[in-house]
Amino acid sequence: MKKLIKNGMIVTASDSYKADILVENGKIALIGNQLSEAGAEVVDAEGKYVFPGGIDPHTHLEMPFGGTVSKDDFETGTIAAAHGGTTTVIDFCLTNKGKPLQDSIDEWHAKSKDKAVIDYSFHLMISEMNESVLEQLPSVIDEEGITSFKVFMAYKNVFQADDGTLFRTLEEAKRLGGLVMVHAENGDVIEHLVNKALAAGQTEPIYHALTRPPEVEGEATGRAAQLTGLADSQLYVVHVSCGQAVKEIAEARKKGYHIIGETCPQYLVLDQSYLEKPDFEGAKYVWSPPLREKEHQDVLWNALKTGVLQTLGSDQCSFDFKGQKDMGKDDFTKIPNGGPIIEDRMTILFSEGVKKGRISLNQFVDITSTRIAKTFGLFPQKGTISIGADADLVIFDPDIERKISVDTSHMAADYNPFEGMEVTGQPVSVLSRGSYVIKDKEFVGEIGSGSYLKRARFGERKENQQELYQN
């Protein structure tokens, strides 16, 4: 059925204006004033914003880690995402050394098939670079439409790749039109600091942060940036958490290196002191990179405002406090890393960013949707409100005041890291390709209705890739 969204304030990365939107066959058919209501379901968005659907570029749904599996799968995770205004997620597909890349991709397709309620795509982890991997990459790009590849610089003896693997991946990405993503922490130094802490009997959650200081993130970020410049390639730094990493990205961009930076809502509003909560409650806040001292928050907000950082991911990787996080009761290294973030990503940025004057409304849309679509080969199908684009739309009430709580969230974990935080603004209704997923704050979607998205090579869509590096 056609839908006519009337009286809303349309907000894109570049414009804000009042107009009506006609949705037909899953696409935006017309935008204008006083459009005909004939044969259409009329949706009154008076007093509300209409945003393009959010895109979360960083999720770990049903991911094995530390002897367990993250709590939210592609069903619960995408339902929660939709409640938060997100209509597309890009999940990380883990690989195994010596095994065909397609095996891992098939595993992730099996995890997501008939479960996702919004559209989704995959990034692919690269843990080794050899002739076999080189032979497989073209088909991964051409047949699967996976054009972004993640290299871990941390988690030694688990995920960590060496610098040679990172550099060769950068070279291949340049040749094939891929985008390299890095988890930038110095895993060798972290392992040494962790061993020292454990030998000294320092086992509490706070030592997760103290053994992963901001300097190891800054060093790894700078190293990855220099290798990117040497390869004349392109790099996306995930979950930037500290001033040291921001500085390295800013300096690399000034040199003309093709570096894109992402941060996450947890680093904008939570700080290292949360890991010191008594009764092991600090374990709820164990993820990597760790939360930082409060002074880093202003640096991150300023980096978003000025364009040194361009995107916001959730790094969604939820584990129950009871039964999963408490695996590390006597050893912080055994606490599964990650938290339930996916649902609150957009509201926190709106409430703490737009409402408090840290970023503009148009920047909010750019950071949560448009820039991500352009970076990862989805624009203009996703990430904007324009004729012919997918009708992924969020009707957002900017005046709702509420407290975040596990009791009202839709993620599967038994806690919410933002518990009790007062926020302003909430998605009221969310459409994915023209169909309601959320209507009047209730889930009305269809399990399995989400589509897998094949993405374009880096820089192939309409936007000139150089725009991605302009602050």
CSV table of C-alpha atoms in Angstrom, one decimal:
chain,number,residue,atom,x,y,z
A,1,MET,CA,0.0,0.0,0.0
A,2,LYS,CA,1.2,3.5,-0.7
A,3,LYS,CA,2.0,5.7,2.2
A,4,LEU,CA,1.9,9.5,2.4
A,5,ILE,CA,3.9,11.0,5.2
A,6,LYS,CA,2.5,14.5,5.8
A,7,ASN,CA,3.5,17.6,7.8
A,8,GLY,CA,6.9,16.3,9.0
A,9,MET,CA,10.2,18.2,9.0
A,10,ILE,CA,12.4,16.3,6.6
A,11,VAL,CA,16.0,16.3,7.7
A,12,THR,CA,18.9,15.2,5.6
A,13,ALA,CA,22.7,15.7,5.9
A,14,SER,CA,22.4,19.0,4.0
A,15,ASP,CA,18.9,20.3,4.3
A,16,SER,CA,15.9,20.7,6.7
A,17,TYR,CA,12.5,21.5,5.2
A,18,LYS,CA,8.8,20.8,5.6
A,19,ALA,CA,7.3,18.6,2.9
A,20,ASP,CA,5.3,15.4,2.3
A,21,ILE,CA,6.8,12.1,1.2
A,22,LEU,CA,5.0,9.6,-1.0
A,23,VAL,CA,6.1,6.0,-0.5
A,24,GLU,CA,5.3,3.4,-3.2
A,25,ASN,CA,6.8,0.0,-3.9
A,26,GLY,CA,9.3,0.4,-1.1
A,27,LYS,CA,10.8,3.5,-2.6
A,28,ILE,CA,10.4,7.2,-2.2
A,29,ALA,CA,8.3,8.1,-5.2
A,30,LEU,CA,7.6,11.9,-4.6
A,31,ILE,CA,8.6,14.7,-2.3
A,32,GLY,CA,6.5,17.9,-2.3
A,33,ASN,CA,3.7,19.9,-0.8
A,34,GLN,CA,0.0,19.0,-0.9
A,35,LEU,CA,0.6,15.6,-2.6
A,36,SER,CA,-2.5,13.6,-3.5
A,37,GLU,CA,-3.7,11.3,-0.8
A,38,ALA,CA,-5.6,9.1,-3.3
A,39,GLY,CA,-5.1,5.4,-2.5
A,40,ALA,CA,-2.5,6.1,0.2
A,41,GLU,CA,-2.3,5.5,3.9
A,42,VAL,CA,-1.8,8.9,5.4
A,43,VAL,CA,0.7,9.3,8.2
A,44,ASP,CA,0.6,12.5,10.1
A,45,ALA,CA,4.1,13.5,11.2
A,46,GLU,CA,3.2,17.0,12.5
A,47,GLY,CA,5.7,18.2,15.1
A,48,LYS,CA,8.2,15.4,14.2
A,49,TYR,CA,11.3,15.0,12.3
A,50,VAL,CA,11.6,12.6,9.4
A,51,PHE,CA,15.1,11.2,9.1
A,52,PRO,CA,16.6,8.7,6.7
A,53,GLY,CA,16.9,5.3,8.5
A,54,GLY,CA,20.0,5.0,10.6
A,55,ILE,CA,22.9,2.7,9.5
A,56,ASP,CA,24.9,1.0,12.1
A,57,PRO,CA,28.3,0.2,10.6
A,58,HIS,CA,29.6,-1.9,13.5
A,59,THR,CA,27.7,-4.8,15.1
A,60,HIS,CA,28.6,-8.2,16.4
A,61,LEU,CA,25.4,-10.3,16.4
A,62,GLU,CA,25.5,-13.9,17.6
A,63,MET,CA,29.3,-13.6,17.7
A,64,PRO,CA,31.5,-16.3,19.4
A,65,PHE,CA,33.9,-14.7,21.9
A,66,GLY,CA,35.7,-15.9,25.0
A,67,GLY,CA,34.0,-19.2,25.2
A,68,THR,CA,30.5,-17.9,24.8
A,69,VAL,CA,28.3,-16.2,22.2
A,70,SER,CA,26.9,-12.7,22.2
A,71,LYS,CA,23.4,-12.6,23.4
A,72,ASP,CA,21.6,-10.7,20.7
A,73,ASP,CA,21.2,-12.6,17.4
A,74,PHE,CA,20.0,-11.2,14.1
A,75,GLU,CA,16.4,-11.3,15.3
A,76,THR,CA,16.6,-9.6,18.7
A,77,GLY,CA,19.4,-7.4,17.6
A,78,THR,CA,17.7,-6.0,14.5
A,79,ILE,CA,14.4,-5.6,16.4
A,80,ALA,CA,16.2,-3.5,19.0
A,81,ALA,CA,18.0,-1.6,16.3
A,82,ALA,CA,14.8,-0.7,14.6
A,83,HIS,CA,13.3,0.5,17.9
A,84,GLY,CA,16.3,2.9,18.0
A,85,GLY,CA,15.8,4.2,14.4
A,86,THR,CA,18.3,2.0,12.7
A,87,THR,CA,17.2,0.4,9.4
A,88,THR,CA,20.5,-1.2,8.2
A,89,VAL,CA,23.3,-2.9,10.1
A,90,ILE,CA,26.7,-4.1,8.8
A,91,ASP,CA,27.9,-7.0,10.9
A,92,PHE,CA,31.4,-8.4,11.3
A,93,CYS,CA,32.0,-11.9,9.8
A,94,LEU,CA,34.8,-13.7,11.6
A,95,THR,CA,37.1,-16.0,9.6
A,96,ASN,CA,39.5,-18.8,10.5
A,97,LYS,CA,43.1,-19.1,9.3
A,98,GLY,CA,43.5,-21.7,6.7
A,99,LYS,CA,39.8,-22.0,6.0
A,100,PRO,CA,38.1,-20.7,2.9
A,101,LEU,CA,36.6,-17.2,3.3
A,102,GLN,CA,33.4,-18.4,1.8
A,103,ASP,CA,32.9,-20.9,4.7
A,104,SER,CA,32.7,-18.0,7.2
A,105,ILE,CA,30.4,-15.9,4.9
A,106,ASP,CA,28.1,-18.9,4.5
A,107,GLU,CA,28.0,-19.2,8.3
A,108,TRP,CA,27.0,-15.6,8.7
A,109,HIS,CA,24.3,-16.0,6.0
A,110,ALA,CA,23.0,-18.9,8.0
A,111,LYS,CA,22.9,-16.9,11.2
A,112,SER,CA,21.0,-14.1,9.6
A,113,LYS,CA,18.7,-15.9,7.2
A,114,ASP,CA,15.0,-15.6,8.1
A,115,LYS,CA,15.8,-13.6,11.2
A,116,ALA,CA,16.7,-10.0,10.4
A,117,VAL,CA,13.8,-7.5,10.4
A,118,ILE,CA,15.8,-4.8,8.7
A,119,ASP,CA,18.4,-4.8,5.9
A,120,TYR,CA,21.9,-5.9,6.6
A,121,SER,CA,25.4,-6.6,5.1
A,122,PHE,CA,28.7,-8.0,6.3
A,123,HIS,CA,32.3,-6.9,6.8
A,124,LEU,CA,34.9,-9.6,6.5
A,125,MET,CA,37.7,-10.2,8.9
A,126,ILE,CA,41.2,-10.7,7.4
A,127,SER,CA,43.5,-12.6,9.7
A,128,GLU,CA,46.1,-13.7,7.2
A,129,MET,CA,47.2,-12.6,3.7
A,130,ASN,CA,48.6,-15.2,1.4
A,131,GLU,CA,48.2,-16.4,-2.2
A,132,SER,CA,45.0,-18.3,-1.2
A,133,VAL,CA,43.4,-15.3,0.3
A,134,LEU,CA,44.4,-13.1,-2.6
A,135,GLU,CA,42.7,-15.5,-5.0
A,136,GLN,CA,39.5,-15.5,-3.0
A,137,LEU,CA,39.1,-11.7,-2.5
A,138,PRO,CA,37.8,-10.8,-6.0
A,139,SER,CA,34.9,-13.3,-5.7
A,140,VAL,CA,34.1,-12.0,-2.2
A,141,ILE,CA,33.7,-8.5,-3.6
A,142,ASP,CA,32.0,-9.4,-6.9
A,143,GLU,CA,29.7,-12.2,-5.8
A,144,GLU,CA,29.0,-11.4,-2.2
A,145,GLY,CA,29.2,-7.6,-2.4
A,146,ILE,CA,31.5,-7.5,0.6
A,147,THR,CA,33.8,-4.6,0.1
A,148,SER,CA,35.1,-3.8,3.6
A,149,PHE,CA,37.7,-5.9,5.4
A,150,LYS,CA,38.6,-5.8,9.1
A,151,VAL,CA,42.1,-6.3,10.5
A,152,PHE,CA,42.6,-6.6,14.3
A,153,MET,CA,45.7,-5.1,15.7
A,154,ALA,CA,44.8,-6.4,19.2
A,155,TYR,CA,43.6,-9.7,20.9
A,156,LYS,CA,46.9,-11.4,20.5
A,157,ASN,CA,46.7,-15.2,19.8
A,158,VAL,CA,43.0,-14.8,19.1
A,159,PHE,CA,42.3,-12.2,16.3
A,160,GLN,CA,45.5,-10.2,16.0
A,161,ALA,CA,47.2,-9.9,12.7
A,162,ASP,CA,50.7,-8.7,12.1
A,163,ASP,CA,51.7,-5.5,10.4
A,164,GLY,CA,52.6,-7.4,7.2
A,165,THR,CA,49.1,-8.7,6.9
A,166,LEU,CA,47.7,-5.2,7.5
A,167,PHE,CA,49.9,-3.7,4.9
A,168,ARG,CA,49.2,-6.3,2.3
A,169,THR,CA,45.5,-6.0,3.0
A,170,LEU,CA,45.8,-2.2,2.4
A,171,GLU,CA,47.6,-2.9,-0.9
A,172,GLU,CA,44.9,-5.3,-2.1
A,173,ALA,CA,42.1,-2.9,-1.0
A,174,LYS,CA,43.7,-0.2,-3.1
A,175,ARG,CA,43.8,-2.5,-6.1
A,176,LEU,CA,40.3,-4.0,-5.7
A,177,GLY,CA,38.4,-1.0,-4.4
A,178,GLY,CA,37.9,-2.3,-0.9
A,179,LEU,CA,38.0,-0.5,2.4
A,180,VAL,CA,40.3,-1.7,5.3
A,181,MET,CA,39.0,-1.3,8.8
A,182,VAL,CA,41.2,-1.6,11.9
A,183,HIS,CA,40.7,-2.3,15.5
A,184,ALA,CA,43.7,-0.1,16.5
A,185,GLU,CA,45.3,-1.2,19.8
A,186,ASN,CA,48.8,-2.5,20.3
A,187,GLY,CA,48.1,-6.1,21.2
A,188,ASP,CA,51.7,-7.0,22.0
A,189,VAL,CA,52.0,-4.3,24.6
A,190,ILE,CA,48.5,-5.1,26.0
A,191,GLU,CA,49.5,-8.7,26.5
A,192,HIS,CA,52.6,-7.7,28.4
A,193,LEU,CA,50.6,-5.3,30.7
A,194,VAL,CA,47.9,-7.9,31.3
A,195,ASN,CA,50.5,-10.5,32.3
A,196,LYS,CA,52.1,-8.0,34.7
A,197,ALA,CA,48.7,-7.2,36.3
A,198,LEU,CA,47.7,-10.8,36.8
A,199,ALA,CA,51.1,-11.6,38.3
A,200,ALA,CA,50.5,-8.9,40.8
A,201,GLY,CA,47.0,-10.3,41.7
A,202,GLN,CA,45.2,-7.4,40.0
A,203,THR,CA,42.1,-9.2,38.7
A,204,GLU,CA,39.2,-6.6,39.1
A,205,PRO,CA,37.4,-5.2,36.0
A,206,ILE,CA,39.2,-1.8,36.3
A,207,TYR,CA,42.4,-3.5,35.3
A,208,HIS,CA,40.9,-4.1,31.9
A,209,ALA,CA,41.1,-0.4,31.3
A,210,LEU,CA,44.5,0.1,33.1
A,211,THR,CA,46.2,-2.6,30.9
A,212,ARG,CA,44.8,-1.0,27.7
A,213,PRO,CA,45.8,2.7,28.2
A,214,PRO,CA,45.0,5.3,25.6
A,215,GLU,CA,48.6,5.4,24.5
A,216,VAL,CA,48.3,1.8,23.0
A,217,GLU,CA,45.3,2.9,21.0
A,218,GLY,CA,47.0,6.1,19.8
A,219,GLU,CA,50.2,4.3,18.8
A,220,ALA,CA,48.3,1.6,16.8
A,221,THR,CA,46.1,4.2,15.1
A,222,GLY,CA,49.2,6.2,14.1
A,223,ARG,CA,50.9,3.1,12.8
A,224,ALA,CA,47.9,2.0,10.8
A,225,ALA,CA,47.6,5.5,9.3
A,226,GLN,CA,51.3,5.6,8.3
A,227,LEU,CA,50.9,2.2,6.6
A,228,THR,CA,47.8,3.5,4.8
A,229,GLY,CA,49.7,6.5,3.5
A,230,LEU,CA,52.6,4.2,2.4
A,231,ALA,CA,50.1,2.0,0.5
A,232,ASP,CA,48.2,5.0,-0.8
A,233,SER,CA,45.1,3.1,0.3
A,234,GLN,CA,42.1,3.8,2.4
A,235,LEU,CA,41.4,3.1,6.1
A,236,TYR,CA,38.5,3.2,8.5
A,237,VAL,CA,39.4,3.3,12.2
A,238,VAL,CA,36.6,1.7,14.3
A,239,HIS,CA,35.5,2.6,17.8
A,240,VAL,CA,37.9,5.6,18.5
A,241,SER,CA,37.8,6.2,22.2
A,242,CYS,CA,40.6,8.7,23.1
A,243,GLY,CA,42.3,11.9,22.3
A,244,GLN,CA,45.5,10.1,21.3
A,245,ALA,CA,43.8,8.3,18.5
A,246,VAL,CA,41.9,11.4,17.4
A,247,LYS,CA,45.2,13.3,17.2
A,248,GLU,CA,46.7,10.6,14.9
A,249,ILE,CA,43.7,10.6,12.6
A,250,ALA,CA,43.7,14.4,12.4
A,251,GLU,CA,47.4,14.6,11.5
A,252,ALA,CA,47.0,11.8,8.9
A,253,ARG,CA,44.1,13.6,7.3
A,254,LYS,CA,46.1,16.8,7.1
A,255,LYS,CA,48.8,14.9,5.2
A,256,GLY,CA,46.1,13.8,2.7
A,257,TYR,CA,45.9,10.2,3.9
A,258,HIS,CA,42.5,8.6,3.3
A,259,ILE,CA,41.5,8.0,6.9
A,260,ILE,CA,37.9,7.8,8.2
A,261,GLY,CA,37.2,7.6,11.9
A,262,GLU,CA,34.3,6.2,13.9
A,263,THR,CA,33.4,6.5,17.6
A,264,CYS,CA,30.6,5.0,19.6
A,265,PRO,CA,28.0,6.4,22.0
A,266,GLN,CA,29.5,4.7,25.1
A,267,TYR,CA,32.7,6.7,24.7
A,268,LEU,CA,30.8,10.0,24.5
A,269,VAL,CA,28.8,9.6,27.7
A,270,LEU,CA,30.4,7.0,29.9
A,271,ASP,CA,33.9,7.0,31.5
A,272,GLN,CA,36.5,4.8,33.1
A,273,SER,CA,35.0,5.1,36.6
A,274,TYR,CA,32.2,2.8,35.6
A,275,LEU,CA,34.6,-0.1,35.7
A,276,GLU,CA,35.2,0.6,39.4
A,277,LYS,CA,31.6,-0.1,40.4
A,278,PRO,CA,31.4,-2.4,43.4
A,279,ASP,CA,30.2,-6.0,43.5
A,280,PHE,CA,31.7,-6.8,40.1
A,281,GLU,CA,29.2,-4.4,38.5
A,282,GLY,CA,32.2,-2.9,36.6
A,283,ALA,CA,32.2,-6.0,34.4
A,284,LYS,CA,29.1,-4.6,32.6
A,285,TYR,CA,31.4,-1.9,31.1
A,286,VAL,CA,34.2,-4.2,29.9
A,287,TRP,CA,34.7,-3.7,26.1
A,288,SER,CA,37.6,-2.8,24.0
A,289,PRO,CA,38.9,-0.2,23.7
A,290,PRO,CA,38.0,0.4,27.3
A,291,LEU,CA,36.1,3.4,28.6
A,292,ARG,CA,38.5,6.4,29.2
A,293,GLU,CA,38.9,9.2,31.7
A,294,LYS,CA,36.1,11.8,31.3
A,295,GLU,CA,38.4,14.3,29.7
A,296,HIS,CA,38.4,12.3,26.5
A,297,GLN,CA,34.7,12.9,25.9
A,298,ASP,CA,35.1,16.6,25.0
A,299,VAL,CA,37.8,15.6,22.5
A,300,LEU,CA,35.5,13.1,20.8
A,301,TRP,CA,32.6,15.5,20.6
A,302,ASN,CA,34.8,18.1,19.1
A,303,ALA,CA,36.1,15.6,16.6
A,304,LEU,CA,32.6,14.8,15.5
A,305,LYS,CA,31.7,18.5,15.2
A,306,THR,CA,34.8,19.3,13.1
A,307,GLY,CA,34.7,16.2,11.0
A,308,VAL,CA,37.9,14.5,12.2
A,309,LEU,CA,35.6,11.7,13.2
A,310,GLN,CA,32.7,11.1,10.7
A,311,THR,CA,30.6,8.2,11.9
A,312,LEU,CA,28.9,6.6,14.9
A,313,GLY,CA,28.7,2.8,15.3
A,314,SER,CA,27.4,0.9,18.3
A,315,ASP,CA,30.0,-1.9,18.5
A,316,GLN,CA,27.0,-3.9,19.6
A,317,CYS,CA,28.2,-7.1,21.3
A,318,SER,CA,25.9,-7.9,24.2
A,319,PHE,CA,26.5,-10.4,27.0
A,320,ASP,CA,24.4,-11.1,30.1
A,321,PHE,CA,25.9,-9.9,33.4
A,322,LYS,CA,24.8,-13.1,35.0
A,323,GLY,CA,26.1,-16.2,33.3
A,324,GLN,CA,28.4,-14.5,30.8
A,325,LYS,CA,30.2,-11.5,32.2
A,326,ASP,CA,30.6,-13.3,35.5
A,327,MET,CA,32.9,-15.8,33.8
A,328,GLY,CA,35.6,-13.3,34.7
A,329,LYS,CA,34.7,-13.0,38.4
A,330,ASP,CA,38.2,-13.8,39.4
A,331,ASP,CA,40.1,-12.7,36.3
A,332,PHE,CA,39.2,-9.6,34.2
A,333,THR,CA,40.7,-11.2,31.1
A,334,LYS,CA,37.9,-13.8,31.1
A,335,ILE,CA,35.1,-11.2,31.1
A,336,PRO,CA,33.5,-11.3,27.6
A,337,ASN,CA,34.2,-7.9,25.9
A,338,GLY,CA,31.2,-6.0,24.7
A,339,GLY,CA,27.9,-4.4,25.6
A,340,PRO,CA,24.3,-3.9,24.5
A,341,ILE,CA,24.4,-0.6,22.6
A,342,ILE,CA,22.5,-1.0,19.3
A,343,GLU,CA,19.1,0.4,20.5
A,344,ASP,CA,20.3,3.6,22.1
A,345,ARG,CA,23.0,4.7,19.5
A,346,MET,CA,20.9,7.4,17.7
A,347,THR,CA,18.9,8.7,20.7
A,348,ILE,CA,22.1,9.3,22.7
A,349,LEU,CA,23.7,11.2,19.9
A,350,PHE,CA,20.5,13.3,19.4
A,351,SER,CA,19.9,14.0,23.1
A,352,GLU,CA,23.6,14.6,24.1
A,353,GLY,CA,24.6,16.1,20.7
A,354,VAL,CA,21.8,18.0,19.0
A,355,LYS,CA,19.8,19.0,22.1
A,356,LYS,CA,22.9,20.2,23.9
A,357,GLY,CA,24.3,22.1,20.9
A,358,ARG,CA,27.4,20.0,20.4
A,359,ILE,CA,26.4,19.1,16.8
A,360,SER,CA,23.8,20.3,14.3
A,361,LEU,CA,20.7,18.4,13.3
A,362,ASN,CA,22.1,17.9,9.8
A,363,GLN,CA,25.4,16.6,11.3
A,364,PHE,CA,23.3,14.1,13.3
A,365,VAL,CA,21.9,12.6,10.1
A,366,ASP,CA,25.3,12.6,8.4
A,367,ILE,CA,27.0,10.9,11.3
A,368,THR,CA,24.3,8.2,11.9
A,369,SER,CA,23.3,7.5,8.3
A,370,THR,CA,24.5,9.5,5.3
A,371,ARG,CA,28.3,9.4,5.7
A,372,ILE,CA,28.1,5.7,6.6
A,373,ALA,CA,26.1,4.9,3.4
A,374,LYS,CA,28.7,6.8,1.3
A,375,THR,CA,31.6,5.1,3.0
A,376,PHE,CA,30.3,1.6,2.6
A,377,GLY,CA,28.9,1.6,-0.9
A,378,LEU,CA,25.2,2.0,-0.1
A,379,PHE,CA,24.5,5.6,-1.1
A,380,PRO,CA,22.1,6.8,-2.6
A,381,GLN,CA,20.0,3.7,-2.1
A,382,LYS,CA,20.4,4.2,1.6
A,383,GLY,CA,21.3,7.1,3.8
A,384,THR,CA,19.2,9.9,2.4
A,385,ILE,CA,15.7,11.1,1.6
A,386,SER,CA,15.5,11.5,-2.1
A,387,ILE,CA,13.3,10.3,-5.0
A,388,GLY,CA,14.2,6.8,-5.9
A,389,ALA,CA,16.0,6.0,-2.6
A,390,ASP,CA,14.8,3.1,-0.4
A,391,ALA,CA,11.9,4.3,1.9
A,392,ASP,CA,13.9,3.7,5.0
A,393,LEU,CA,12.4,6.4,7.2
A,394,VAL,CA,12.3,7.3,10.9
A,395,ILE,CA,9.5,9.5,12.3
A,396,PHE,CA,11.2,11.0,15.3
A,397,ASP,CA,9.6,12.9,18.2
A,398,PRO,CA,12.3,15.4,19.4
A,399,ASP,CA,10.4,16.2,22.6
A,400,ILE,CA,9.8,12.9,24.3
A,401,GLU,CA,11.7,12.7,27.6
A,402,ARG,CA,12.4,9.4,29.2
A,403,LYS,CA,14.9,7.3,31.2
A,404,ILE,CA,16.9,4.5,29.5
A,405,SER,CA,16.3,1.2,31.3
A,406,VAL,CA,16.7,-2.5,30.7
A,407,ASP,CA,13.0,-2.8,31.7
A,408,THR,CA,11.9,-0.9,28.6
A,409,SER,CA,14.7,-1.8,26.1
A,410,HIS,CA,14.4,-4.5,23.5
A,411,MET,CA,17.9,-6.0,23.6
A,412,ALA,CA,18.4,-9.5,24.9
A,413,ALA,CA,21.0,-8.8,27.6
A,414,ASP,CA,20.0,-8.6,31.3
A,415,TYR,CA,21.3,-5.0,31.7
A,416,ASN,CA,21.6,-1.7,29.9
A,417,PRO,CA,24.9,0.2,30.3
A,418,PHE,CA,23.0,3.5,30.1
A,419,GLU,CA,20.6,2.6,32.9
A,420,GLY,CA,18.9,5.6,34.4
A,421,MET,CA,20.3,8.1,31.8
A,422,GLU,CA,17.7,10.8,31.0
A,423,VAL,CA,17.4,11.4,27.3
A,424,THR,CA,15.2,13.6,25.0
A,425,GLY,CA,13.9,12.3,21.7
A,426,GLN,CA,12.7,8.9,20.5
A,427,PRO,CA,11.7,7.2,17.2
A,428,VAL,CA,8.0,6.8,17.1
A,429,SER,CA,7.6,4.9,13.8
A,430,VAL,CA,10.2,3.3,11.6
A,431,LEU,CA,9.8,2.1,8.0
A,432,SER,CA,12.1,-0.3,6.2
A,433,ARG,CA,11.7,-0.1,2.4
A,434,GLY,CA,8.2,1.3,2.9
A,435,SER,CA,6.9,-1.2,5.4
A,436,TYR,CA,6.5,-0.5,9.1
A,437,VAL,CA,8.9,-2.2,11.4
A,438,ILE,CA,8.0,0.0,14.3
A,439,LYS,CA,4.6,1.7,14.5
A,440,ASP,CA,3.7,4.0,17.4
A,441,LYS,CA,6.7,2.6,19.3
A,442,GLU,CA,5.6,-1.0,18.9
A,443,PHE,CA,7.2,-3.7,16.8
A,444,VAL,CA,5.0,-4.6,13.9
A,445,GLY,CA,7.6,-6.0,11.4
A,446,GLU,CA,8.0,-9.4,10.0
A,447,ILE,CA,10.7,-11.7,11.2
A,448,GLY,CA,13.1,-12.4,8.3
A,449,SER,CA,11.9,-9.5,6.2
A,450,GLY,CA,15.3,-7.9,6.1
A,451,SER,CA,17.4,-8.2,2.9
A,452,TYR,CA,21.1,-8.9,2.5
A,453,LEU,CA,22.7,-5.9,0.8
A,454,LYS,CA,25.6,-6.3,-1.7
A,455,ARG,CA,27.7,-3.2,-1.6
A,456,ALA,CA,29.6,-1.2,-4.2
A,457,ARG,CA,33.3,-1.0,-4.3
A,458,PHE,CA,34.8,1.9,-2.3
A,459,GLY,CA,34.2,5.2,-4.2
A,460,GLU,CA,32.1,3.6,-6.9
A,461,ARG,CA,28.8,5.2,-6.1
A,462,LYS,CA,27.7,8.7,-7.2
A,463,GLU,CA,29.6,10.6,-4.5
A,464,ASN,CA,33.2,11.3,-5.2
A,465,GLN,CA,35.2,9.4,-2.6
A,466,GLN,CA,37.4,12.5,-1.9
A,467,GLU,CA,34.3,14.0,-0.2
A,468,LEU,CA,34.8,11.4,2.6
A,469,TYR,CA,38.0,13.1,3.6
A,470,GLN,CA,36.8,16.7,3.7
A,471,ASN,CA,36.3,18.0,7.2
